[in-house]
Amino acid sequence: GAVVSQHPSRVICKSGTSVKIECRSLDFQATTMFWYRQFPKQSLMLMATSNEGSKATYEQGVEKDKFLINHASLTLSTLTVTSAHPEDSSFYICSAAPPRVSQETQYFGPGTRLLVL
Amino acid sequence: QKEVEQDPGPLSVPEGAIVSLNCTYSNSAFQYFMWYRQYSRKGPELLMYTYSSGNKEDGRFTAQVDKSSKYISLFIRDSQPSDSATYLCAIPQGLTGGGNKLTFGTGTQLKVEL
């Protein structure tokens, strides 16, 4: 299957700092990438949808100025958590969808665990 | 009412048991249904998908959809310890799961014991 990587896999930062998380599709071009957040023992909640070359679409309740998404190329999307606070500690997972609309699935990265102290 | 509901478990079964995992959904317009498996601290991986009603079988896994009752199921036969994971049902807002937003259930944590 297609491979999606995320970097870093784990990050610990101080409150008030910004953290950038990268999502890469390694063997296919992804016209659409999704960013999810997962709190312990809860499901994945979609944060935003990003399409290459255009602004991301954020879900209701997600602050676009706090969670900056850049989808600069067909293989890379980045999520920057600005001025991170302890409540932003979570598991962030990206997924990438190949360009064919008939694709049955999107492919998920391994996730990035963020801990804000 | 949530769009997709799933019993979070945890569910513990002995090795070799048949496991039944279930979700209900609220929107009768949904056509496409997916099951993902997520190991601890990993991203989800697609197990199976079904379109409309009926059954689909893949090895030890069977996915079943009953659109009349808005009920989807995943059955695992001859369960193995390696099946221990969280199983999430997901429904795309569109005809396929590729380029469309997915709404996930809460996930059911399964443990298969020796």
PDB file of C-alpha atoms in Angstrom:
ATOM      1  CA  GLY A   1       0.000   0.000   0.000  1.00  0.00           C
ATOM      2  CA  ALA A   2       0.900   3.654  -0.202  1.00  0.00           C
ATOM      3  CA  VAL A   3       3.177   5.075   2.466  1.00  0.00           C
ATOM      4  CA  VAL A   4       2.658   8.274   4.396  1.00  0.00           C
ATOM      5  CA  SER A   5       5.275   9.458   6.838  1.00  0.00           C
ATOM      6  CA  GLN A   6       5.139  12.004   9.611  1.00  0.00           C
ATOM      7  CA  HIS A   7       7.925  13.843  11.330  1.00  0.00           C
ATOM      8  CA  PRO A   8       8.592  14.084  14.160  1.00  0.00           C
ATOM      9  CA  SER A   9       6.981  11.039  15.692  1.00  0.00           C
ATOM     10  CA  ARG A  10       7.066  12.616  19.097  1.00  0.00           C
ATOM     11  CA  VAL A  11       7.717  16.129  20.342  1.00  0.00           C
ATOM     12  CA  ILE A  12       7.802  17.734  23.754  1.00  0.00           C
ATOM     13  CA  CYS A  13       7.773  21.499  23.940  1.00  0.00           C
ATOM     14  CA  LYS A  14       7.289  24.301  26.391  1.00  0.00           C
ATOM     15  CA  SER A  15       4.057  26.230  26.574  1.00  0.00           C
ATOM     16  CA  GLY A  16       4.059  29.191  24.221  1.00  0.00           C
ATOM     17  CA  THR A  17       6.350  27.729  21.603  1.00  0.00           C
ATOM     18  CA  SER A  18       5.382  26.700  18.085  1.00  0.00           C
ATOM     19  CA  VAL A  19       5.696  23.199  16.734  1.00  0.00           C
ATOM     20  CA  LYS A  20       5.767  22.108  13.102  1.00  0.00           C
ATOM     21  CA  ILE A  21       4.676  18.654  12.033  1.00  0.00           C
ATOM     22  CA  GLU A  22       5.393  17.349   8.537  1.00  0.00           C
ATOM     23  CA  CYS A  23       3.301  14.890   6.582  1.00  0.00           C
ATOM     24  CA  ARG A  24       4.745  13.328   3.429  1.00  0.00           C
ATOM     25  CA  SER A  25       3.328  10.943   0.884  1.00  0.00           C
ATOM     26  CA  LEU A  26       6.351   8.884  -0.099  1.00  0.00           C
ATOM     27  CA  ASP A  27       5.276   7.030  -3.214  1.00  0.00           C
ATOM     28  CA  PHE A  28       2.319   8.917  -4.607  1.00  0.00           C
ATOM     29  CA  GLN A  29       1.156  12.438  -5.193  1.00  0.00           C
ATOM     30  CA  ALA A  30      -1.542  13.598  -2.820  1.00  0.00           C
ATOM     31  CA  THR A  31      -3.877  16.273  -4.043  1.00  0.00           C
ATOM     32  CA  THR A  32      -5.691  16.230  -0.736  1.00  0.00           C
ATOM     33  CA  MET A  33      -4.328  15.795   2.747  1.00  0.00           C
ATOM     34  CA  PHE A  34      -6.243  15.701   5.985  1.00  0.00           C
ATOM     35  CA  TRP A  35      -5.174  16.532   9.504  1.00  0.00           C
ATOM     36  CA  TYR A  36      -6.782  14.756  12.455  1.00  0.00           C
ATOM     37  CA  ARG A  37      -6.386  15.007  16.183  1.00  0.00           C
ATOM     38  CA  GLN A  38      -6.939  12.144  18.583  1.00  0.00           C
ATOM     39  CA  PHE A  39      -7.165  12.487  22.355  1.00  0.00           C
ATOM     40  CA  PRO A  40      -6.572   9.412  24.541  1.00  0.00           C
ATOM     41  CA  LYS A  41      -9.295   6.781  24.212  1.00  0.00           C
ATOM     42  CA  GLN A  42     -11.190   8.974  21.764  1.00  0.00           C
ATOM     43  CA  SER A  43     -11.694   8.810  18.056  1.00  0.00           C
ATOM     44  CA  LEU A  44     -10.007  10.771  15.325  1.00  0.00           C
ATOM     45  CA  MET A  45     -11.461  14.214  14.866  1.00  0.00           C
ATOM     46  CA  LEU A  46     -10.889  15.952  11.570  1.00  0.00           C
ATOM     47  CA  MET A  47      -9.231  19.327  11.995  1.00  0.00           C
ATOM     48  CA  ALA A  48      -8.795  20.475   8.427  1.00  0.00           C
ATOM     49  CA  THR A  49      -8.617  19.475   4.796  1.00  0.00           C
ATOM     50  CA  SER A  50      -5.806  20.798   2.688  1.00  0.00           C
ATOM     51  CA  ASN A  51      -5.541  20.823  -1.069  1.00  0.00           C
ATOM     52  CA  GLU A  52      -2.252  21.469  -2.784  1.00  0.00           C
ATOM     53  CA  GLY A  53      -1.845  25.080  -3.721  1.00  0.00           C
ATOM     54  CA  SER A  54      -4.907  26.408  -1.926  1.00  0.00           C
ATOM     55  CA  LYS A  55      -5.935  27.417   1.560  1.00  0.00           C
ATOM     56  CA  ALA A  56      -6.932  24.741   3.993  1.00  0.00           C
ATOM     57  CA  THR A  57     -10.551  24.237   4.979  1.00  0.00           C
ATOM     58  CA  TYR A  58     -10.947  24.044   8.722  1.00  0.00           C
ATOM     59  CA  GLU A  59     -13.627  22.197  10.636  1.00  0.00           C
ATOM     60  CA  GLN A  60     -15.929  24.089  12.919  1.00  0.00           C
ATOM     61  CA  GLY A  61     -14.256  24.942  16.202  1.00  0.00           C
ATOM     62  CA  VAL A  62     -10.696  24.613  14.914  1.00  0.00           C
ATOM     63  CA  GLU A  63      -8.780  27.879  15.068  1.00  0.00           C
ATOM     64  CA  LYS A  64      -7.081  28.458  11.743  1.00  0.00           C
ATOM     65  CA  ASP A  65      -4.695  31.027  13.218  1.00  0.00           C
ATOM     66  CA  LYS A  66      -3.538  28.549  15.809  1.00  0.00           C
ATOM     67  CA  PHE A  67      -3.221  25.529  13.549  1.00  0.00           C
ATOM     68  CA  LEU A  68      -1.485  26.705  10.414  1.00  0.00           C
ATOM     69  CA  ILE A  69      -1.568  24.312   7.500  1.00  0.00           C
ATOM     70  CA  ASN A  70       0.590  24.565   4.428  1.00  0.00           C
ATOM     71  CA  HIS A  71       0.227  22.161   1.519  1.00  0.00           C
ATOM     72  CA  ALA A  72       3.020  23.495  -0.641  1.00  0.00           C
ATOM     73  CA  SER A  73       3.588  20.455  -2.816  1.00  0.00           C
ATOM     74  CA  LEU A  74       1.819  17.273  -3.865  1.00  0.00           C
ATOM     75  CA  THR A  75       3.861  15.268  -1.395  1.00  0.00           C
ATOM     76  CA  LEU A  76       4.152  17.525   1.628  1.00  0.00           C
ATOM     77  CA  SER A  77       1.772  19.175   4.040  1.00  0.00           C
ATOM     78  CA  THR A  78       2.764  20.818   7.297  1.00  0.00           C
ATOM     79  CA  LEU A  79       0.786  21.588  10.417  1.00  0.00           C
ATOM     80  CA  THR A  80       2.164  24.249  12.728  1.00  0.00           C
ATOM     81  CA  VAL A  81       0.721  24.514  16.203  1.00  0.00           C
ATOM     82  CA  THR A  82       1.390  28.109  17.174  1.00  0.00           C
ATOM     83  CA  SER A  83       1.806  29.202  20.766  1.00  0.00           C
ATOM     84  CA  ALA A  84       1.129  25.699  21.972  1.00  0.00           C
ATOM     85  CA  HIS A  85      -0.537  25.158  25.350  1.00  0.00           C
ATOM     86  CA  PRO A  86      -0.948  22.026  27.460  1.00  0.00           C
ATOM     87  CA  GLU A  87      -4.490  21.509  26.150  1.00  0.00           C
ATOM     88  CA  ASP A  88      -2.990  21.117  22.644  1.00  0.00           C
ATOM     89  CA  SER A  89      -1.249  17.950  23.799  1.00  0.00           C
ATOM     90  CA  SER A  90      -2.626  15.229  21.595  1.00  0.00           C
ATOM     91  CA  PHE A  91      -1.894  12.696  18.887  1.00  0.00           C
ATOM     92  CA  TYR A  92      -1.899  14.401  15.487  1.00  0.00           C
ATOM     93  CA  ILE A  93      -2.412  12.197  12.455  1.00  0.00           C
ATOM     94  CA  CYS A  94      -2.348  13.151   8.808  1.00  0.00           C
ATOM     95  CA  SER A  95      -3.751  11.263   5.872  1.00  0.00           C
ATOM     96  CA  ALA A  96      -3.202  11.635   2.171  1.00  0.00           C
ATOM     97  CA  ALA A  97      -5.477  10.852  -0.732  1.00  0.00           C
ATOM     98  CA  PRO A  98      -4.195   9.938  -4.193  1.00  0.00           C
ATOM     99  CA  PRO A  99      -5.629  12.020  -7.020  1.00  0.00           C
ATOM    100  CA  ARG A 100      -8.025   9.428  -8.424  1.00  0.00           C
ATOM    101  CA  VAL A 101     -11.452  10.181  -6.978  1.00  0.00           C
ATOM    102  CA  SER A 102     -12.350   6.520  -7.123  1.00  0.00           C
ATOM    103  CA  GLN A 103      -9.734   5.621  -4.564  1.00  0.00           C
ATOM    104  CA  GLU A 104     -11.352   3.738  -1.786  1.00  0.00           C
ATOM    105  CA  THR A 105      -9.269   5.126   0.975  1.00  0.00           C
ATOM    106  CA  GLN A 106      -6.911   7.726   2.168  1.00  0.00           C
ATOM    107  CA  TYR A 107      -3.623   6.599   3.678  1.00  0.00           C
ATOM    108  CA  PHE A 108      -2.711   7.534   7.205  1.00  0.00           C
ATOM    109  CA  GLY A 109       0.606   8.524   8.651  1.00  0.00           C
ATOM    110  CA  PRO A 110       1.907   6.974  11.862  1.00  0.00           C
ATOM    111  CA  GLY A 111       0.982  10.030  13.909  1.00  0.00           C
ATOM    112  CA  THR A 112       2.867  12.617  15.939  1.00  0.00           C
ATOM    113  CA  ARG A 113       2.496  12.699  19.672  1.00  0.00           C
ATOM    114  CA  LEU A 114       2.703  16.248  20.995  1.00  0.00           C
ATOM    115  CA  LEU A 115       3.215  16.989  24.670  1.00  0.00           C
ATOM    116  CA  VAL A 116       3.145  20.608  25.752  1.00  0.00           C
ATOM    117  CA  LEU A 117       4.551  21.263  29.200  1.00  0.00           C
TER     118      LEU A 117
ATOM    119  CA  GLN B   1     -27.106  12.600  17.906  1.00  0.00           C
ATOM    120  CA  LYS B   2     -23.644  11.737  16.650  1.00  0.00           C
ATOM    121  CA  GLU B   3     -23.342  10.789  13.016  1.00  0.00           C
ATOM    122  CA  VAL B   4     -21.510   7.584  13.857  1.00  0.00           C
ATOM    123  CA  GLU B   5     -21.719   5.778  17.173  1.00  0.00           C
ATOM    124  CA  GLN B   6     -19.604   2.908  18.362  1.00  0.00           C
ATOM    125  CA  ASP B   7     -19.240   1.110  21.681  1.00  0.00           C
ATOM    126  CA  PRO B   8     -15.732   1.952  22.930  1.00  0.00           C
ATOM    127  CA  GLY B   9     -15.290  -1.313  24.814  1.00  0.00           C
ATOM    128  CA  PRO B  10     -12.866  -2.547  25.913  1.00  0.00           C
ATOM    129  CA  LEU B  11     -13.720  -5.975  24.594  1.00  0.00           C
ATOM    130  CA  SER B  12     -11.698  -8.942  25.771  1.00  0.00           C
ATOM    131  CA  VAL B  13     -12.040 -12.361  24.131  1.00  0.00           C
ATOM    132  CA  PRO B  14     -10.092 -15.627  24.211  1.00  0.00           C
ATOM    133  CA  GLU B  15      -7.982 -16.633  21.250  1.00  0.00           C
ATOM    134  CA  GLY B  16     -10.052 -18.355  18.586  1.00  0.00           C
ATOM    135  CA  ALA B  17     -13.278 -16.572  19.462  1.00  0.00           C
ATOM    136  CA  ILE B  18     -15.538 -14.880  16.951  1.00  0.00           C
ATOM    137  CA  VAL B  19     -15.569 -11.148  17.512  1.00  0.00           C
ATOM    138  CA  SER B  20     -18.436  -8.867  16.575  1.00  0.00           C
ATOM    139  CA  LEU B  21     -17.828  -5.133  16.348  1.00  0.00           C
ATOM    140  CA  ASN B  22     -20.637  -2.744  15.569  1.00  0.00           C
ATOM    141  CA  CYS B  23     -21.497   0.822  14.672  1.00  0.00           C
ATOM    142  CA  THR B  24     -24.687   2.703  14.075  1.00  0.00           C
ATOM    143  CA  TYR B  25     -25.078   5.775  11.960  1.00  0.00           C
ATOM    144  CA  SER B  26     -27.697   8.437  11.599  1.00  0.00           C
ATOM    145  CA  ASN B  27     -27.681   9.600   7.982  1.00  0.00           C
ATOM    146  CA  SER B  28     -29.539   7.278   5.652  1.00  0.00           C
ATOM    147  CA  ALA B  29     -27.784   8.873   2.681  1.00  0.00           C
ATOM    148  CA  PHE B  30     -24.468   7.270   3.617  1.00  0.00           C
ATOM    149  CA  GLN B  31     -23.469   4.671   1.042  1.00  0.00           C
ATOM    150  CA  TYR B  32     -19.911   3.749   1.776  1.00  0.00           C
ATOM    151  CA  PHE B  33     -18.661   2.178   4.965  1.00  0.00           C
ATOM    152  CA  MET B  34     -15.151   1.463   6.139  1.00  0.00           C
ATOM    153  CA  TRP B  35     -13.372  -0.327   8.946  1.00  0.00           C
ATOM    154  CA  TYR B  36      -9.935   0.713  10.130  1.00  0.00           C
ATOM    155  CA  ARG B  37      -7.604  -0.983  12.554  1.00  0.00           C
ATOM    156  CA  GLN B  38      -5.350   1.106  14.750  1.00  0.00           C
ATOM    157  CA  TYR B  39      -2.583  -0.346  16.826  1.00  0.00           C
ATOM    158  CA  SER B  40      -1.475   1.566  19.885  1.00  0.00           C
ATOM    159  CA  ARG B  41       0.357   4.790  19.029  1.00  0.00           C
ATOM    160  CA  LYS B  42       0.043   4.170  15.293  1.00  0.00           C
ATOM    161  CA  GLY B  43      -2.047   5.607  12.488  1.00  0.00           C
ATOM    162  CA  PRO B  44      -5.152   3.739  11.302  1.00  0.00           C
ATOM    163  CA  GLU B  45      -4.946   1.264   8.441  1.00  0.00           C
ATOM    164  CA  LEU B  46      -7.848   0.313   6.223  1.00  0.00           C
ATOM    165  CA  LEU B  47      -9.172  -3.178   6.847  1.00  0.00           C
ATOM    166  CA  MET B  48     -12.275  -3.340   4.714  1.00  0.00           C
ATOM    167  CA  TYR B  49     -14.821  -1.229   2.949  1.00  0.00           C
ATOM    168  CA  THR B  50     -18.303  -1.967   1.721  1.00  0.00           C
ATOM    169  CA  TYR B  51     -20.700  -0.167  -0.516  1.00  0.00           C
ATOM    170  CA  SER B  52     -24.403  -0.099   0.248  1.00  0.00           C
ATOM    171  CA  SER B  53     -25.945  -3.113   1.964  1.00  0.00           C
ATOM    172  CA  GLY B  54     -24.689  -6.651   2.153  1.00  0.00           C
ATOM    173  CA  ASN B  55     -21.643  -8.609   3.212  1.00  0.00           C
ATOM    174  CA  LYS B  56     -18.035  -8.577   2.184  1.00  0.00           C
ATOM    175  CA  GLU B  57     -15.519 -11.175   3.240  1.00  0.00           C
ATOM    176  CA  ASP B  58     -11.738 -11.000   3.308  1.00  0.00           C
ATOM    177  CA  GLY B  59      -9.999 -13.896   5.000  1.00  0.00           C
ATOM    178  CA  ARG B  60     -11.022 -13.961   8.643  1.00  0.00           C
ATOM    179  CA  PHE B  61     -12.814 -10.635   8.364  1.00  0.00           C
ATOM    180  CA  THR B  62     -16.393 -10.034   7.277  1.00  0.00           C
ATOM    181  CA  ALA B  63     -17.982  -6.609   6.980  1.00  0.00           C
ATOM    182  CA  GLN B  64     -21.748  -6.356   6.999  1.00  0.00           C
ATOM    183  CA  VAL B  65     -24.047  -3.426   6.332  1.00  0.00           C
ATOM    184  CA  ASP B  66     -27.742  -3.234   7.131  1.00  0.00           C
ATOM    185  CA  LYS B  67     -28.956   0.031   5.713  1.00  0.00           C
ATOM    186  CA  SER B  68     -32.519  -0.511   6.870  1.00  0.00           C
ATOM    187  CA  SER B  69     -31.390  -0.307  10.486  1.00  0.00           C
ATOM    188  CA  LYS B  70     -28.332   1.877   9.823  1.00  0.00           C
ATOM    189  CA  TYR B  71     -26.104  -0.739  11.390  1.00  0.00           C
ATOM    190  CA  ILE B  72     -22.652  -1.858  10.308  1.00  0.00           C
ATOM    191  CA  SER B  73     -20.670  -4.764  11.671  1.00  0.00           C
ATOM    192  CA  LEU B  74     -17.236  -6.274  11.456  1.00  0.00           C
ATOM    193  CA  PHE B  75     -16.784  -9.926  12.324  1.00  0.00           C
ATOM    194  CA  ILE B  76     -13.423 -11.483  13.054  1.00  0.00           C
ATOM    195  CA  ARG B  77     -13.245 -15.262  12.972  1.00  0.00           C
ATOM    196  CA  ASP B  78     -10.593 -17.310  14.757  1.00  0.00           C
ATOM    197  CA  SER B  79      -9.334 -14.219  16.532  1.00  0.00           C
ATOM    198  CA  GLN B  80      -5.618 -13.999  17.232  1.00  0.00           C
ATOM    199  CA  PRO B  81      -3.608 -12.011  19.783  1.00  0.00           C
ATOM    200  CA  SER B  82      -2.260  -9.998  16.857  1.00  0.00           C
ATOM    201  CA  ASP B  83      -5.819  -8.760  16.281  1.00  0.00           C
ATOM    202  CA  SER B  84      -5.603  -6.836  19.545  1.00  0.00           C
ATOM    203  CA  ALA B  85      -6.081  -3.234  18.481  1.00  0.00           C
ATOM    204  CA  THR B  86      -8.689  -0.517  18.272  1.00  0.00           C
ATOM    205  CA  TYR B  87     -11.185  -0.940  15.469  1.00  0.00           C
ATOM    206  CA  LEU B  88     -12.800   2.159  14.051  1.00  0.00           C
ATOM    207  CA  CYS B  89     -15.708   2.373  11.719  1.00  0.00           C
ATOM    208  CA  ALA B  90     -15.612   5.312   9.344  1.00  0.00           C
ATOM    209  CA  ILE B  91     -18.008   6.834   6.875  1.00  0.00           C
ATOM    210  CA  PRO B  92     -16.909   9.205   4.151  1.00  0.00           C
ATOM    211  CA  GLN B  93     -18.899  12.269   3.185  1.00  0.00           C
ATOM    212  CA  GLY B  94     -18.970  11.230  -0.384  1.00  0.00           C
ATOM    213  CA  LEU B  95     -19.011   8.116  -2.470  1.00  0.00           C
ATOM    214  CA  THR B  96     -15.525   6.941  -1.595  1.00  0.00           C
ATOM    215  CA  GLY B  97     -13.021   7.299   1.194  1.00  0.00           C
ATOM    216  CA  GLY B  98     -10.280   8.657  -0.980  1.00  0.00           C
ATOM    217  CA  GLY B  99     -10.614  12.390  -1.263  1.00  0.00           C
ATOM    218  CA  ASN B 100     -13.498  12.811   1.116  1.00  0.00           C
ATOM    219  CA  LYS B 101     -13.722  13.682   4.788  1.00  0.00           C
ATOM    220  CA  LEU B 102     -14.136  10.709   7.057  1.00  0.00           C
ATOM    221  CA  THR B 103     -16.330  10.628  10.128  1.00  0.00           C
ATOM    222  CA  PHE B 104     -15.027   8.080  12.579  1.00  0.00           C
ATOM    223  CA  GLY B 105     -16.720   6.181  15.334  1.00  0.00           C
ATOM    224  CA  THR B 106     -15.076   6.317  18.743  1.00  0.00           C
ATOM    225  CA  GLY B 107     -13.344   2.987  18.138  1.00  0.00           C
ATOM    226  CA  THR B 108     -13.684  -0.306  19.999  1.00  0.00           C
ATOM    227  CA  GLN B 109     -10.627  -1.523  21.828  1.00  0.00           C
ATOM    228  CA  LEU B 110     -10.213  -5.271  21.359  1.00  0.00           C
ATOM    229  CA  LYS B 111      -7.924  -7.557  23.306  1.00  0.00           C
ATOM    230  CA  VAL B 112      -7.508 -11.167  22.285  1.00  0.00           C
ATOM    231  CA  GLU B 113      -6.044 -13.195  25.091  1.00  0.00           C
ATOM    232  CA  LEU B 114      -4.029 -16.407  24.880  1.00  0.00           C
TER     233      LEU B 114
END
